[in-house]
PDB file of C-alpha atoms in Angstrom:
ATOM      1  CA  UNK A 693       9.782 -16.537   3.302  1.00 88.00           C
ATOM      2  CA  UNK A 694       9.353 -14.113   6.318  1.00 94.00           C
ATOM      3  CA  UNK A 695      12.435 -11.815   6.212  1.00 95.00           C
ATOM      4  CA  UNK A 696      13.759 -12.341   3.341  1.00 97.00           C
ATOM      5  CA  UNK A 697      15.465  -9.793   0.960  1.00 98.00           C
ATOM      6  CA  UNK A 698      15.569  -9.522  -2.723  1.00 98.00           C
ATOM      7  CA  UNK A 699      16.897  -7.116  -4.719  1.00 98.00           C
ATOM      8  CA  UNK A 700      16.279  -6.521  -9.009  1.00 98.00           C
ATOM      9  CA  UNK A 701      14.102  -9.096  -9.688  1.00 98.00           C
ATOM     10  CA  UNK A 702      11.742  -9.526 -12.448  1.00 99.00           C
ATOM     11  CA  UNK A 703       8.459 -11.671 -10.826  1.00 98.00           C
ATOM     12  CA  UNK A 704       6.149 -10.531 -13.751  1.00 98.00           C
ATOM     13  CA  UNK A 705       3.055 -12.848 -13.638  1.00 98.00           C
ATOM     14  CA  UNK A 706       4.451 -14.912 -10.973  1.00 98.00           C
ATOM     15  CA  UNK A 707       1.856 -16.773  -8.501  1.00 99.00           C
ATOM     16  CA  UNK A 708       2.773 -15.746  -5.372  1.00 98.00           C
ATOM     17  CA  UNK A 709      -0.535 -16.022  -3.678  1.00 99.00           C
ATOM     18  CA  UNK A 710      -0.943 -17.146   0.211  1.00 98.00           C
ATOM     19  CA  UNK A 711       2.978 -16.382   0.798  1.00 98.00           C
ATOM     20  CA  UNK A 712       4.096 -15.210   4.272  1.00 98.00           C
ATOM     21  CA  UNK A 713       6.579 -12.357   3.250  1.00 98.00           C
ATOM     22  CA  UNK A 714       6.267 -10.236   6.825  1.00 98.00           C
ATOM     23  CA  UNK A 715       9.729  -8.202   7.614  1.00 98.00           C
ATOM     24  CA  UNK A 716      10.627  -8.966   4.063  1.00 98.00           C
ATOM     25  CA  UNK A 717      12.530  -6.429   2.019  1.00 98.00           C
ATOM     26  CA  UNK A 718      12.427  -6.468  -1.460  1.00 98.00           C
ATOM     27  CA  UNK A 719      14.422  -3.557  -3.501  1.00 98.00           C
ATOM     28  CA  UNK A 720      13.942  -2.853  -7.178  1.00 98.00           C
ATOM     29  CA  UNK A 721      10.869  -5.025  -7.894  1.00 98.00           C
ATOM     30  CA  UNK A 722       8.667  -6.102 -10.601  1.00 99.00           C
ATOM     31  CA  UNK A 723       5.641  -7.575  -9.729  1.00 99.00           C
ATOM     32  CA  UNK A 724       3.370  -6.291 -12.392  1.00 99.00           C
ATOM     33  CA  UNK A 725       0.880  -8.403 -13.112  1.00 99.00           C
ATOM     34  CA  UNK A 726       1.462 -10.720 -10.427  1.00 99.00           C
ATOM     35  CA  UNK A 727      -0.780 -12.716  -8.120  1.00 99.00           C
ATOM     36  CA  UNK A 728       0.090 -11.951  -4.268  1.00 99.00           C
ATOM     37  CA  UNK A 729      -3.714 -12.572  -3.422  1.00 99.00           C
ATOM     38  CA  UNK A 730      -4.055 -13.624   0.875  1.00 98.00           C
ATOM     39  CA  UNK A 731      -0.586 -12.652   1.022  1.00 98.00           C
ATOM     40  CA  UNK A 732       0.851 -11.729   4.685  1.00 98.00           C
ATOM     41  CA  UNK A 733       2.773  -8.767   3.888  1.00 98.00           C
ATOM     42  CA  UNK A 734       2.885  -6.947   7.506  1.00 98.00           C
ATOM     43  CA  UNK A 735       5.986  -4.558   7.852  1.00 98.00           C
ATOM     44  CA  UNK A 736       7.585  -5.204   4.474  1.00 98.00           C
ATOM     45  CA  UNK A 737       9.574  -3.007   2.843  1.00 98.00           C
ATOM     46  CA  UNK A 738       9.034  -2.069  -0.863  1.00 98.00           C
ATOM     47  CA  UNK A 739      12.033   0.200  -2.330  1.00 97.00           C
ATOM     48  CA  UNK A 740      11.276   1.148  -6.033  1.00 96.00           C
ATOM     49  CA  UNK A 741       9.077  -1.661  -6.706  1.00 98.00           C
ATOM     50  CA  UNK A 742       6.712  -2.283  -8.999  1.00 98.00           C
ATOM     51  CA  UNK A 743       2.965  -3.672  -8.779  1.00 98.00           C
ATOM     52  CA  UNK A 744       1.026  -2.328 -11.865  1.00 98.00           C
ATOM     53  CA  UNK A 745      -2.254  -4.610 -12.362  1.00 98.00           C
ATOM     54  CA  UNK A 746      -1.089  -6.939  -9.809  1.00 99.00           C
ATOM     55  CA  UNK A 747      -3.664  -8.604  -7.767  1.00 99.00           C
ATOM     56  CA  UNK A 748      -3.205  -8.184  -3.752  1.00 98.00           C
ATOM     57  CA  UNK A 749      -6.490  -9.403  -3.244  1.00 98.00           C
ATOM     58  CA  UNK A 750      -7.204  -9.742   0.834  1.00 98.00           C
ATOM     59  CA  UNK A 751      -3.624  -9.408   1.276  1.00 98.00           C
ATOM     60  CA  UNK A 752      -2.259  -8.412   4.583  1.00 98.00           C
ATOM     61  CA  UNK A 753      -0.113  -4.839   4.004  1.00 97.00           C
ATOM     62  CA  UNK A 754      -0.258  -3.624   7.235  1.00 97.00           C
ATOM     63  CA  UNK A 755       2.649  -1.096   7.949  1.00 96.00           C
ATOM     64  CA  UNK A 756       4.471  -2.159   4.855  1.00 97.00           C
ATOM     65  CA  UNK A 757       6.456   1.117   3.389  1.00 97.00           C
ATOM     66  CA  UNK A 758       5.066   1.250  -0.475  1.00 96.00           C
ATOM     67  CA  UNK A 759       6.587   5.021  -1.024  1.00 95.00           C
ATOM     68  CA  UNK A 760       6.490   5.536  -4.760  1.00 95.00           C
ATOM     69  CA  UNK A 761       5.494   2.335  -5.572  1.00 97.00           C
ATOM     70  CA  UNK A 762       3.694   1.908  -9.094  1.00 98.00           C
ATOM     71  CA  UNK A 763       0.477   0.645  -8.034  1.00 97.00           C
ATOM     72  CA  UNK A 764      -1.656   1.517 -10.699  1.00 98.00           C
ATOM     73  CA  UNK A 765      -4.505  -0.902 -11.696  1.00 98.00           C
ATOM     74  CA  UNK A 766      -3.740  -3.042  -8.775  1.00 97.00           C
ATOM     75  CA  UNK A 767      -6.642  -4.983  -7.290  1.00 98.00           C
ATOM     76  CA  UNK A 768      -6.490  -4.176  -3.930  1.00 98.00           C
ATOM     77  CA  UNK A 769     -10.108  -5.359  -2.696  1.00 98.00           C
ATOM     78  CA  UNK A 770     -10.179  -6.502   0.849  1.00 97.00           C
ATOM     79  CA  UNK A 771      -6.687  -6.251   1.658  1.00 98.00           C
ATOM     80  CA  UNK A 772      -5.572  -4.618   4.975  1.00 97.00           C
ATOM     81  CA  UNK A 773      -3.928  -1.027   4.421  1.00 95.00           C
ATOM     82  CA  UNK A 774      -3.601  -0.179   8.018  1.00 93.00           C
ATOM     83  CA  UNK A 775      -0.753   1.907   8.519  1.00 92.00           C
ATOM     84  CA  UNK A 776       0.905   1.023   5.147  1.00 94.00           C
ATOM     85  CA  UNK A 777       3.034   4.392   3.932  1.00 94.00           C
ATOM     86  CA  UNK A 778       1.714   4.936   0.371  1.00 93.00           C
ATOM     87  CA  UNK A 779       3.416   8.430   0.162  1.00 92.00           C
ATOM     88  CA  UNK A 780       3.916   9.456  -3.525  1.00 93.00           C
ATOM     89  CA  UNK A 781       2.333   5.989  -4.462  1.00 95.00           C
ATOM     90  CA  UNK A 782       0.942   5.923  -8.020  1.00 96.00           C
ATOM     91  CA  UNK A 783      -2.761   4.600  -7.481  1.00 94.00           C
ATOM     92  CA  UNK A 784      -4.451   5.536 -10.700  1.00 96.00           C
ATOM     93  CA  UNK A 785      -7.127   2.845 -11.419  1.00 96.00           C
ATOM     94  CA  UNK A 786      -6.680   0.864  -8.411  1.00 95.00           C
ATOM     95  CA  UNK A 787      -9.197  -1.268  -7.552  1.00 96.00           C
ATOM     96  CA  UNK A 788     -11.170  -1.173  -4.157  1.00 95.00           C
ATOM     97  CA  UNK A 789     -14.236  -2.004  -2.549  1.00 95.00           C
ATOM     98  CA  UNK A 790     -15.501  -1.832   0.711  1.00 94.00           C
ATOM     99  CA  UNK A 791     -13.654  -4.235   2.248  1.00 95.00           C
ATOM    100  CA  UNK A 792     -10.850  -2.789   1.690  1.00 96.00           C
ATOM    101  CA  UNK A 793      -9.567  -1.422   5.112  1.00 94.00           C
ATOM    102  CA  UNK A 794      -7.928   1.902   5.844  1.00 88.00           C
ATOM    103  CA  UNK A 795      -7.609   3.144   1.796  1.00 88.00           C
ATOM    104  CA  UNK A 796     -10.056   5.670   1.891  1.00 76.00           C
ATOM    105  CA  UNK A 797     -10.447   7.451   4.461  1.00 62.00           C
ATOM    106  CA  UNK A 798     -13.049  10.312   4.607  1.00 57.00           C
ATOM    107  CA  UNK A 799     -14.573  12.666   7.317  1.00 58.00           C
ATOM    108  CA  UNK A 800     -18.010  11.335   7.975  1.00 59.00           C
ATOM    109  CA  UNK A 801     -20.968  13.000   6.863  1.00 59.00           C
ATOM    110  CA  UNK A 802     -22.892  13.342   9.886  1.00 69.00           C
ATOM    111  CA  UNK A 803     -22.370  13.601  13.831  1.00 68.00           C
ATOM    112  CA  UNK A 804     -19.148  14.379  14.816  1.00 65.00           C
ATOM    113  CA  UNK A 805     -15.672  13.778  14.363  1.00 60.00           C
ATOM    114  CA  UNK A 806     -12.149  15.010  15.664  1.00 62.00           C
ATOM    115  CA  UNK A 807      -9.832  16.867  13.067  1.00 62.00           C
ATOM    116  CA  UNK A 808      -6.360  18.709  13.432  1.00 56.00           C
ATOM    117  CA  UNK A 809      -4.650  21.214  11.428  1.00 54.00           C
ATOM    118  CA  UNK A 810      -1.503  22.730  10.981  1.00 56.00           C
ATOM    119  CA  UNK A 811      -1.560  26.119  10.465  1.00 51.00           C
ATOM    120  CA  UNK A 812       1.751  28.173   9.613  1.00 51.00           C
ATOM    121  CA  UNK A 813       0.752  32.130  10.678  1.00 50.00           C
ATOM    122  CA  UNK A 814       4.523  33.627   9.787  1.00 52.00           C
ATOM    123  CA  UNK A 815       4.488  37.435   9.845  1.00 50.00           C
ATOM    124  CA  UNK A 816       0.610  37.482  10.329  1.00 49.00           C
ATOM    125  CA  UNK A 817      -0.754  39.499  13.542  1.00 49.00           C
ATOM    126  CA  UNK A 818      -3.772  39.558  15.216  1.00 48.00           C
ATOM    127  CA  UNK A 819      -5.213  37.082  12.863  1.00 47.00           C
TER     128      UNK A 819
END
């Protein structure tokens, strides 16, 4: 299934799990409910999708584009979120744990650490 594209689709409840969707492109959506558990989802494109309490369980999602994507009460624990784009994602209730990787992200609490940040000083002087 690697590269494929689908576009208004209704996979409601569907078991999808283990599936090797990377490059795929899917447009308009619904996967509520459904199982995509130890699914390879690496650099997949999700346009207006859906995923509300869909399980992605251990699921590969690394640098997949999820921008707006309904996402809440998805079971996300132990899937891969390295450099996924979750940008105006809905995430209320998602479930995590710690083995989820790169969905919380925090400063640490001790020793040190490198930040950056943007500042915009417009018409301020000597600040």
């Amino acid at each position: 299934m690697q590269g494929i594209v689908l576009r208004n689709m209704d996979l409601s409840g569907m078991d999808l799990r283990g599936i090797d969707f990377s490059r795929a492109s899917f447009h308009h959506i619904c996967f509520d409910r459904a199982d995509l558990s130890g699914c390879i989802l690496k650099n997949v494109l999700f346009e207006q999708c859906s995923f509300c309490g869909a399980v992605l369980r251990e699921a590969d999602l690394e640098a997949s584009a999820l921008r707006g994507a309904d996402m809440r009460a998805c079971d996300i624990r132990g899937a891969n979120l390295f450099c996924a784009v979750l940008e105006k994602a809905k995430l209320e209730n998602c479930i995590s744990d710690e083995n989820t990787k790169f969905f919380r992200l925090y400063c640490p609490e001790e020793g040190a650490f490198v930040g950056y940040k943007n500042a915009v000083t417009i018409g301020l002087r000597n600040f």
